[in-house]
Amino acid sequence: MSQITIKDIYAGMPDAKDEIGTNQIDAFLGSFVVPPGLPVDGLLEGRKFLVSGYKGVGKTSVLYYLQNEVHNRDASACTSFIYFKSDFEEVRKSNLDAVAKKLTALVDVSGEIQPNKIEFLHIWRWVFFKKIVDDSIEKKHELFKLDANWNKFEDSVNKISFSSRDKRVISLSSLSVSMHVAPSTGVSAEVKASFNKEIAKNNEAFRNLVDIVDNCEELFQKLTPSKIPYYIFVDEMEAYYGDVELLKRDLTLIRDMLFTIHRINSYGKVHIIAAIRNEITFAMDRFIQTNELNKITDGFSVPIRWTYSNTNSYNHPIIQVLMKRISLASNDPSTSFQQWFPEKINNKDTANYILDNGWNKPRDIVRLLIAAQNDSLHCNDIAFTQAAFDSLRKEYSKNSLSEIRQELQSLYSSEEIELVVRLLRGGPQFTTAEEIRKRAAKGSIARTFWDKRQDDILEDFYRVGFWGNINRSSEHYLWRWNHKGDTGVLTGDRWELAIHPALCSELSIYL
């Protein structure tokens, strides 16, 4: 057996972006396992453009893999990233929100600003056009034919800026609208613009912005792409429940970004590929008008799934993720599972034990390895043992619960999630909706919340894997888990809720 220890195994990081940012690209690519059924050619050729899945399934990893594949196929290719969460921080989102409200008012027949009808389509078109111009300049203008159409396009795009002191440029930072309630008319708008104090002229500036973007789009369609492959990847499309109005704004931003990506892709000048969490899609359906977004998500989405029906658990792709990271450290591709793991853990086949304590996600393996390497008692062991698994269990459980919480934060506030967690802590692994309700005192905030949102909670917590279903009415228990393809929670006909085993330690659940 190789004398490398547990701490020498390449664990990676919970976020693939951090792995790339810390110069671990070679190790990342060396340990990458392509998700089963991923249509690489379909994504790179433009038949699909949206990578979807739950938190931790490897959406960002897939984007980086696709980027690497693009360059492997053509070394001259141009690739770049747009990160919704970090590239458009809160200040910029507020500016986008303000400008979008005014743009919506300009095209609204009634002249009234209606927050539920706010659209960011013109702004996002400009953002992508600006990205295309910047990428072209960085690529020394080799992405498109450098003709009159390109020169007009570049000039038009640069007439708008996020921040500029040039009076000939419309600044999104200086175009702002503050919303307030007027007693007589309801919602109204007060324009604030540093470059012009007269409201009528400010309205003209907003209209000019619309005209500029429309002109940019007309010119973009006339551009002649070079033979150099050109891809833009979009990631970090996140939204959190904390403030409902901010949540709705961010969800609307994401919705219109998806519409814009679809629109720009349709012109065939650039391939834009984006990643989105399933819970963000569910949140859009619940909190905002989706405007038939499902036609895009259904038609152009590639779901990342790691389900595996073969009875041999050692061949499960998630176990292959684990073994590839061990092999990378040992520099031995023939390293076997049996060299590193005992036959059984807690009287269960070890591969099955690992899979049953996860959610069929590569990040489960990252958490497992990090927890093992943080264990000072066993991190220097040359193989995993029952004692090693016992020792890492608490940290693995804590980090697993943290990720589940994050997944739910696009649908619930942190306080609401905590209300449910408290009702479960210290209770049994197998329970029912009524038993959970009884743990909340009459008249308490928790009881009121549970009574109001029970159906949503049961379904949402099942979907993210907080709990599954179990039927104990026969000798052989029947199990249902969303990550294994069993869609929709069951609450009757002897079906109970089963708290995920990986969460039991942190929740002090008794088995």
Short mmCIF file of C-alpha atoms in Angstrom, two decimals, residues 10-306:
data_model
loop_
_atom_site.label_atom_id
_atom_site.label_comp_id
_atom_site.label_asym_id
_atom_site.label_seq_id
_atom_site.Cartn_x
_atom_site.Cartn_y
_atom_site.Cartn_z
CA TYR A 10 -6.43 15.87 -2.60
CA ALA A 11 -9.63 17.03 -0.92
CA GLY A 12 -10.24 20.11 -3.02
CA MET A 13 -12.47 22.91 -1.75
CA PRO A 14 -16.25 23.17 -1.32
CA ASP A 15 -16.41 25.78 -4.10
CA ALA A 16 -14.71 24.99 -7.41
CA LYS A 17 -14.12 28.71 -7.98
CA ASP A 18 -11.89 28.75 -4.89
CA GLU A 19 -9.93 25.77 -6.20
CA ILE A 20 -9.23 27.60 -9.44
CA GLY A 21 -8.49 30.84 -7.60
CA THR A 22 -5.87 29.14 -5.42
CA ASN A 23 -3.98 27.71 -8.40
CA GLN A 24 -5.21 24.16 -8.00
CA ILE A 25 -6.39 23.92 -11.61
CA ASP A 26 -4.23 20.88 -12.45
CA ALA A 27 -5.43 18.95 -9.41
CA PHE A 28 -9.00 20.05 -10.08
CA LEU A 29 -8.95 18.81 -13.66
CA GLY A 30 -7.00 15.69 -12.71
CA SER A 31 -9.67 14.66 -10.20
CA PHE A 32 -12.70 15.76 -12.21
CA VAL A 33 -15.30 13.13 -13.05
CA VAL A 34 -17.70 13.98 -15.87
CA PRO A 35 -21.31 13.70 -14.59
CA PRO A 36 -23.19 10.78 -16.15
CA GLY A 37 -25.04 11.80 -19.28
CA LEU A 38 -23.54 15.31 -19.51
CA PRO A 39 -24.06 16.40 -23.16
CA VAL A 40 -20.73 18.15 -23.62
CA ASP A 41 -21.15 18.60 -27.37
CA GLY A 42 -24.72 19.83 -26.92
CA LEU A 43 -23.50 22.57 -24.57
CA LEU A 44 -20.48 23.59 -26.63
CA GLU A 45 -22.42 23.59 -29.89
CA GLY A 46 -25.23 25.73 -28.46
CA ARG A 47 -28.10 23.24 -28.42
CA LYS A 48 -28.14 23.61 -24.63
CA PHE A 49 -26.89 26.52 -22.54
CA LEU A 50 -28.15 26.11 -18.97
CA VAL A 51 -26.53 23.77 -16.43
CA SER A 52 -28.88 23.13 -13.51
CA GLY A 53 -28.83 21.19 -10.27
CA TYR A 54 -28.88 21.36 -6.49
CA LYS A 55 -26.17 23.00 -4.44
CA GLY A 56 -23.00 20.91 -4.46
CA VAL A 57 -23.71 18.77 -7.53
CA GLY A 58 -20.82 20.37 -9.43
CA LYS A 59 -22.35 23.08 -11.64
CA THR A 60 -19.37 25.41 -11.33
CA SER A 61 -17.01 22.47 -11.82
CA VAL A 62 -18.81 21.63 -15.06
CA LEU A 63 -18.38 25.21 -16.29
CA TYR A 64 -14.63 25.07 -15.63
CA TYR A 65 -14.44 21.64 -17.25
CA LEU A 66 -16.24 23.00 -20.33
CA GLN A 67 -13.88 25.97 -20.43
CA ASN A 68 -10.90 23.63 -20.37
CA GLU A 69 -12.51 21.44 -23.05
CA VAL A 70 -12.98 24.49 -25.29
CA HIS A 71 -9.26 25.27 -25.10
CA ASN A 72 -8.32 21.61 -25.60
CA ARG A 73 -10.32 21.58 -28.83
CA ASP A 74 -8.95 24.91 -30.06
CA ALA A 75 -6.05 26.62 -28.32
CA SER A 76 -6.98 29.97 -29.89
CA ALA A 77 -10.42 30.02 -28.24
CA CYS A 78 -11.57 32.93 -26.09
CA THR A 79 -13.41 32.21 -22.82
CA SER A 80 -14.47 34.51 -20.00
CA PHE A 81 -16.72 34.47 -16.93
CA ILE A 82 -19.46 36.67 -15.50
CA TYR A 83 -20.18 36.10 -11.80
CA PHE A 84 -23.62 37.39 -10.82
CA LYS A 85 -22.94 37.41 -7.06
CA SER A 86 -19.50 39.02 -7.04
CA ASP A 87 -19.44 41.03 -10.28
CA PHE A 88 -22.74 42.71 -9.43
CA GLU A 89 -22.39 43.53 -5.76
CA GLU A 90 -25.21 45.13 -3.76
CA VAL A 91 -24.44 48.70 -4.85
CA ARG A 92 -24.60 47.80 -8.53
CA LYS A 93 -27.73 45.70 -8.08
CA SER A 94 -29.40 48.72 -6.47
CA ASN A 95 -28.38 50.88 -9.41
CA LEU A 96 -29.68 48.30 -11.87
CA ASP A 97 -32.91 48.10 -9.90
CA ALA A 98 -33.37 51.86 -9.95
CA VAL A 99 -32.67 52.23 -13.66
CA ALA A 100 -34.90 49.25 -14.50
CA LYS A 101 -37.81 50.82 -12.62
CA LYS A 102 -37.46 53.98 -14.67
CA LEU A 103 -37.08 52.12 -17.95
CA THR A 104 -40.21 50.13 -17.14
CA ALA A 105 -42.09 53.37 -16.45
CA LEU A 106 -41.05 54.75 -19.81
CA VAL A 107 -42.53 51.86 -21.74
CA ASP A 108 -45.58 51.39 -19.50
CA VAL A 109 -48.71 52.69 -21.25
CA SER A 110 -50.24 53.76 -17.94
CA GLY A 111 -47.14 55.68 -16.94
CA GLU A 112 -47.20 54.10 -13.48
CA ILE A 113 -44.28 52.18 -12.03
CA GLN A 114 -45.37 48.70 -11.05
CA PRO A 115 -42.63 46.83 -9.14
CA ASN A 116 -43.96 43.42 -10.15
CA LYS A 117 -43.50 44.36 -13.81
CA ILE A 118 -39.94 45.66 -13.56
CA GLU A 119 -37.67 44.29 -16.27
CA PHE A 120 -33.90 44.35 -16.59
CA LEU A 121 -33.73 43.17 -20.19
CA HIS A 122 -32.21 46.30 -21.70
CA ILE A 123 -29.64 46.59 -18.93
CA TRP A 124 -28.54 42.96 -19.24
CA ARG A 125 -28.25 43.28 -23.02
CA TRP A 126 -25.87 46.15 -22.52
CA VAL A 127 -23.92 44.24 -19.83
CA PHE A 128 -23.33 41.34 -22.25
CA PHE A 129 -22.54 43.65 -25.15
CA LYS A 130 -20.01 45.44 -22.94
CA LYS A 131 -18.48 42.09 -21.98
CA ILE A 132 -18.20 41.18 -25.66
CA VAL A 133 -16.47 44.47 -26.44
CA ASP A 134 -14.04 44.08 -23.52
CA ASP A 135 -13.24 40.46 -24.47
CA SER A 136 -12.67 41.49 -28.08
CA ILE A 137 -10.25 44.23 -27.05
CA GLU A 138 -8.40 41.79 -24.78
CA LYS A 139 -8.21 39.35 -27.70
CA LYS A 140 -6.78 42.14 -29.89
CA HIS A 141 -9.97 42.43 -31.93
CA GLU A 142 -9.69 38.91 -33.31
CA LEU A 143 -13.19 37.73 -32.33
CA PHE A 144 -15.14 39.65 -34.99
CA LYS A 145 -14.40 41.16 -38.38
CA LEU A 146 -13.05 44.64 -37.74
CA ASP A 147 -15.35 46.52 -40.12
CA ALA A 148 -17.71 49.50 -39.98
CA ASN A 149 -20.39 47.49 -38.19
CA TRP A 150 -17.96 46.53 -35.43
CA ASN A 151 -16.73 50.11 -35.04
CA LYS A 152 -20.31 51.40 -34.72
CA PHE A 153 -21.17 48.61 -32.29
CA GLU A 154 -18.18 49.30 -30.05
CA ASP A 155 -18.83 53.05 -30.10
CA SER A 156 -22.50 52.55 -29.23
CA VAL A 157 -21.78 50.14 -26.38
CA ASN A 158 -19.28 52.57 -24.88
CA LYS A 159 -21.89 55.33 -24.75
CA ILE A 160 -23.11 53.65 -21.54
CA SER A 161 -21.04 53.03 -18.43
CA PHE A 162 -21.49 51.94 -14.83
CA SER A 163 -19.58 55.04 -13.77
CA SER A 164 -18.21 57.82 -15.91
CA ARG A 165 -17.41 61.52 -15.69
CA ASP A 166 -17.71 61.91 -19.44
CA LYS A 167 -20.91 63.88 -20.09
CA ARG A 168 -21.27 62.13 -23.43
CA VAL A 169 -21.67 58.80 -21.61
CA ILE A 170 -24.81 57.69 -19.78
CA SER A 171 -23.81 56.40 -16.35
CA LEU A 172 -25.88 53.68 -14.70
CA SER A 173 -24.46 54.82 -11.36
CA SER A 174 -25.78 58.35 -11.75
CA LEU A 175 -29.11 57.26 -13.19
CA SER A 176 -31.05 56.35 -10.06
CA VAL A 177 -34.67 56.28 -8.97
CA SER A 178 -35.79 56.36 -5.34
CA MET A 179 -39.19 54.79 -4.70
CA HIS A 180 -41.67 56.22 -2.21
CA VAL A 181 -45.39 56.00 -1.52
CA ALA A 182 -47.50 58.98 -2.52
CA PRO A 183 -50.81 59.23 -0.59
CA SER A 184 -52.90 59.99 -3.67
CA THR A 185 -51.34 57.93 -6.43
CA GLY A 186 -49.59 55.10 -4.57
CA VAL A 187 -46.14 54.25 -5.86
CA SER A 188 -44.33 57.11 -7.56
CA ALA A 189 -40.79 57.86 -8.56
CA GLU A 190 -38.35 60.65 -7.86
CA VAL A 191 -35.51 60.90 -10.33
CA LYS A 192 -31.99 61.61 -9.13
CA ALA A 193 -29.36 62.13 -11.80
CA SER A 194 -26.04 63.86 -11.30
CA PHE A 195 -25.66 64.87 -14.93
CA ASN A 196 -28.97 66.71 -15.23
CA LYS A 197 -31.32 68.30 -12.71
CA GLU A 198 -34.42 68.69 -14.86
CA ILE A 199 -36.77 65.71 -14.71
CA ALA A 200 -37.89 66.09 -18.32
CA LYS A 201 -34.30 65.91 -19.55
CA ASN A 202 -33.60 63.02 -17.23
CA ASN A 203 -36.48 61.15 -18.82
CA GLU A 204 -34.85 61.88 -22.14
CA ALA A 205 -31.60 60.36 -20.84
CA PHE A 206 -33.43 57.18 -19.87
CA ARG A 207 -35.02 57.02 -23.30
CA ASN A 208 -31.62 57.54 -24.86
CA LEU A 209 -30.33 54.57 -22.89
CA VAL A 210 -33.11 52.40 -24.33
CA ASP A 211 -32.39 53.66 -27.84
CA ILE A 212 -28.66 53.01 -27.47
CA VAL A 213 -29.20 49.42 -26.34
CA ASP A 214 -31.67 48.77 -29.16
CA ASN A 215 -29.17 50.18 -31.64
CA CYS A 216 -26.39 48.02 -30.14
CA GLU A 217 -28.55 44.95 -30.66
CA GLU A 218 -29.22 45.83 -34.29
CA LEU A 219 -25.51 46.31 -34.90
CA PHE A 220 -24.61 43.13 -33.01
CA GLN A 221 -26.72 41.08 -35.40
CA LYS A 222 -24.68 42.48 -38.31
CA LEU A 223 -21.30 41.47 -36.84
CA THR A 224 -19.23 38.82 -38.58
CA PRO A 225 -17.64 36.39 -36.10
CA SER A 226 -14.14 35.09 -36.78
CA LYS A 227 -13.35 31.40 -36.70
CA ILE A 228 -12.08 31.72 -33.13
CA PRO A 229 -14.48 29.90 -30.71
CA TYR A 230 -15.90 32.39 -28.23
CA TYR A 231 -17.66 31.43 -24.98
CA ILE A 232 -18.94 33.38 -21.98
CA PHE A 233 -19.74 31.41 -18.81
CA VAL A 234 -22.17 32.79 -16.21
CA ASP A 235 -22.14 31.58 -12.61
CA GLU A 236 -23.15 32.49 -9.05
CA MET A 237 -26.79 33.25 -9.86
CA GLU A 238 -27.81 33.46 -6.21
CA ALA A 239 -30.68 35.06 -4.31
CA TYR A 240 -31.43 34.93 -0.58
CA TYR A 241 -34.69 35.27 1.31
CA GLY A 242 -33.50 37.62 4.09
CA ASP A 243 -35.26 40.69 2.66
CA VAL A 244 -38.27 39.77 0.53
CA GLU A 245 -38.02 42.85 -1.71
CA LEU A 246 -34.31 42.30 -2.33
CA LEU A 247 -35.04 38.64 -3.00
CA LYS A 248 -37.65 39.56 -5.60
CA ARG A 249 -35.25 42.04 -7.19
CA ASP A 250 -32.46 39.47 -7.43
CA LEU A 251 -34.81 36.81 -8.77
CA THR A 252 -36.05 39.26 -11.38
CA LEU A 253 -32.45 40.08 -12.29
CA ILE A 254 -31.73 36.37 -12.72
CA ARG A 255 -34.92 35.76 -14.69
CA ASP A 256 -34.12 38.54 -17.15
CA MET A 257 -30.50 37.49 -17.40
CA LEU A 258 -31.69 34.06 -18.56
CA PHE A 259 -34.01 35.65 -21.13
CA THR A 260 -31.12 37.81 -22.32
CA ILE A 261 -28.72 34.87 -22.60
CA HIS A 262 -31.28 33.00 -24.69
CA ARG A 263 -31.81 36.04 -26.91
CA ILE A 264 -28.11 36.74 -27.52
CA ASN A 265 -27.33 33.06 -28.08
CA SER A 266 -30.00 32.96 -30.78
CA TYR A 267 -27.92 35.29 -32.96
CA GLY A 268 -25.11 32.72 -33.16
CA LYS A 269 -22.29 35.20 -32.54
CA VAL A 270 -21.18 33.88 -29.14
CA HIS A 271 -21.94 30.87 -26.93
CA ILE A 272 -23.14 31.84 -23.44
CA ILE A 273 -23.42 28.98 -20.93
CA ALA A 274 -24.88 29.55 -17.45
CA ALA A 275 -25.32 27.56 -14.25
CA ILE A 276 -28.32 27.85 -11.94
CA ARG A 277 -29.48 26.12 -8.75
CA ASN A 278 -32.79 24.30 -8.75
CA GLU A 279 -33.91 26.20 -5.65
CA ILE A 280 -33.48 29.51 -7.48
CA THR A 281 -35.79 28.23 -10.20
CA PHE A 282 -38.33 27.16 -7.55
CA ALA A 283 -38.01 30.56 -5.85
CA MET A 284 -38.72 32.37 -9.11
CA ASP A 285 -41.87 30.29 -9.58
CA ARG A 286 -42.97 31.14 -6.04
CA PHE A 287 -42.09 34.81 -5.64
CA ILE A 288 -42.13 36.56 -9.03
CA GLN A 289 -43.83 36.48 -12.42
CA THR A 290 -41.72 34.10 -14.49
CA ASN A 291 -43.11 35.19 -17.86
CA GLU A 292 -42.96 31.66 -19.29
CA LEU A 293 -39.34 31.21 -18.27
CA ASN A 294 -40.06 27.48 -18.13
CA LYS A 295 -39.89 27.37 -21.93
CA ILE A 296 -36.20 28.22 -21.61
CA THR A 297 -35.38 26.16 -18.52
CA ASP A 298 -37.17 23.12 -19.95
CA GLY A 299 -35.85 23.43 -23.48
CA PHE A 300 -32.24 24.45 -22.92
CA SER A 301 -31.39 23.08 -19.48
CA VAL A 302 -29.00 20.23 -18.71
CA PRO A 303 -29.71 18.79 -15.23
CA ILE A 304 -26.67 17.39 -13.40
CA ARG A 305 -27.58 14.12 -11.73
CA TRP A 306 -25.34 11.53 -10.13
#
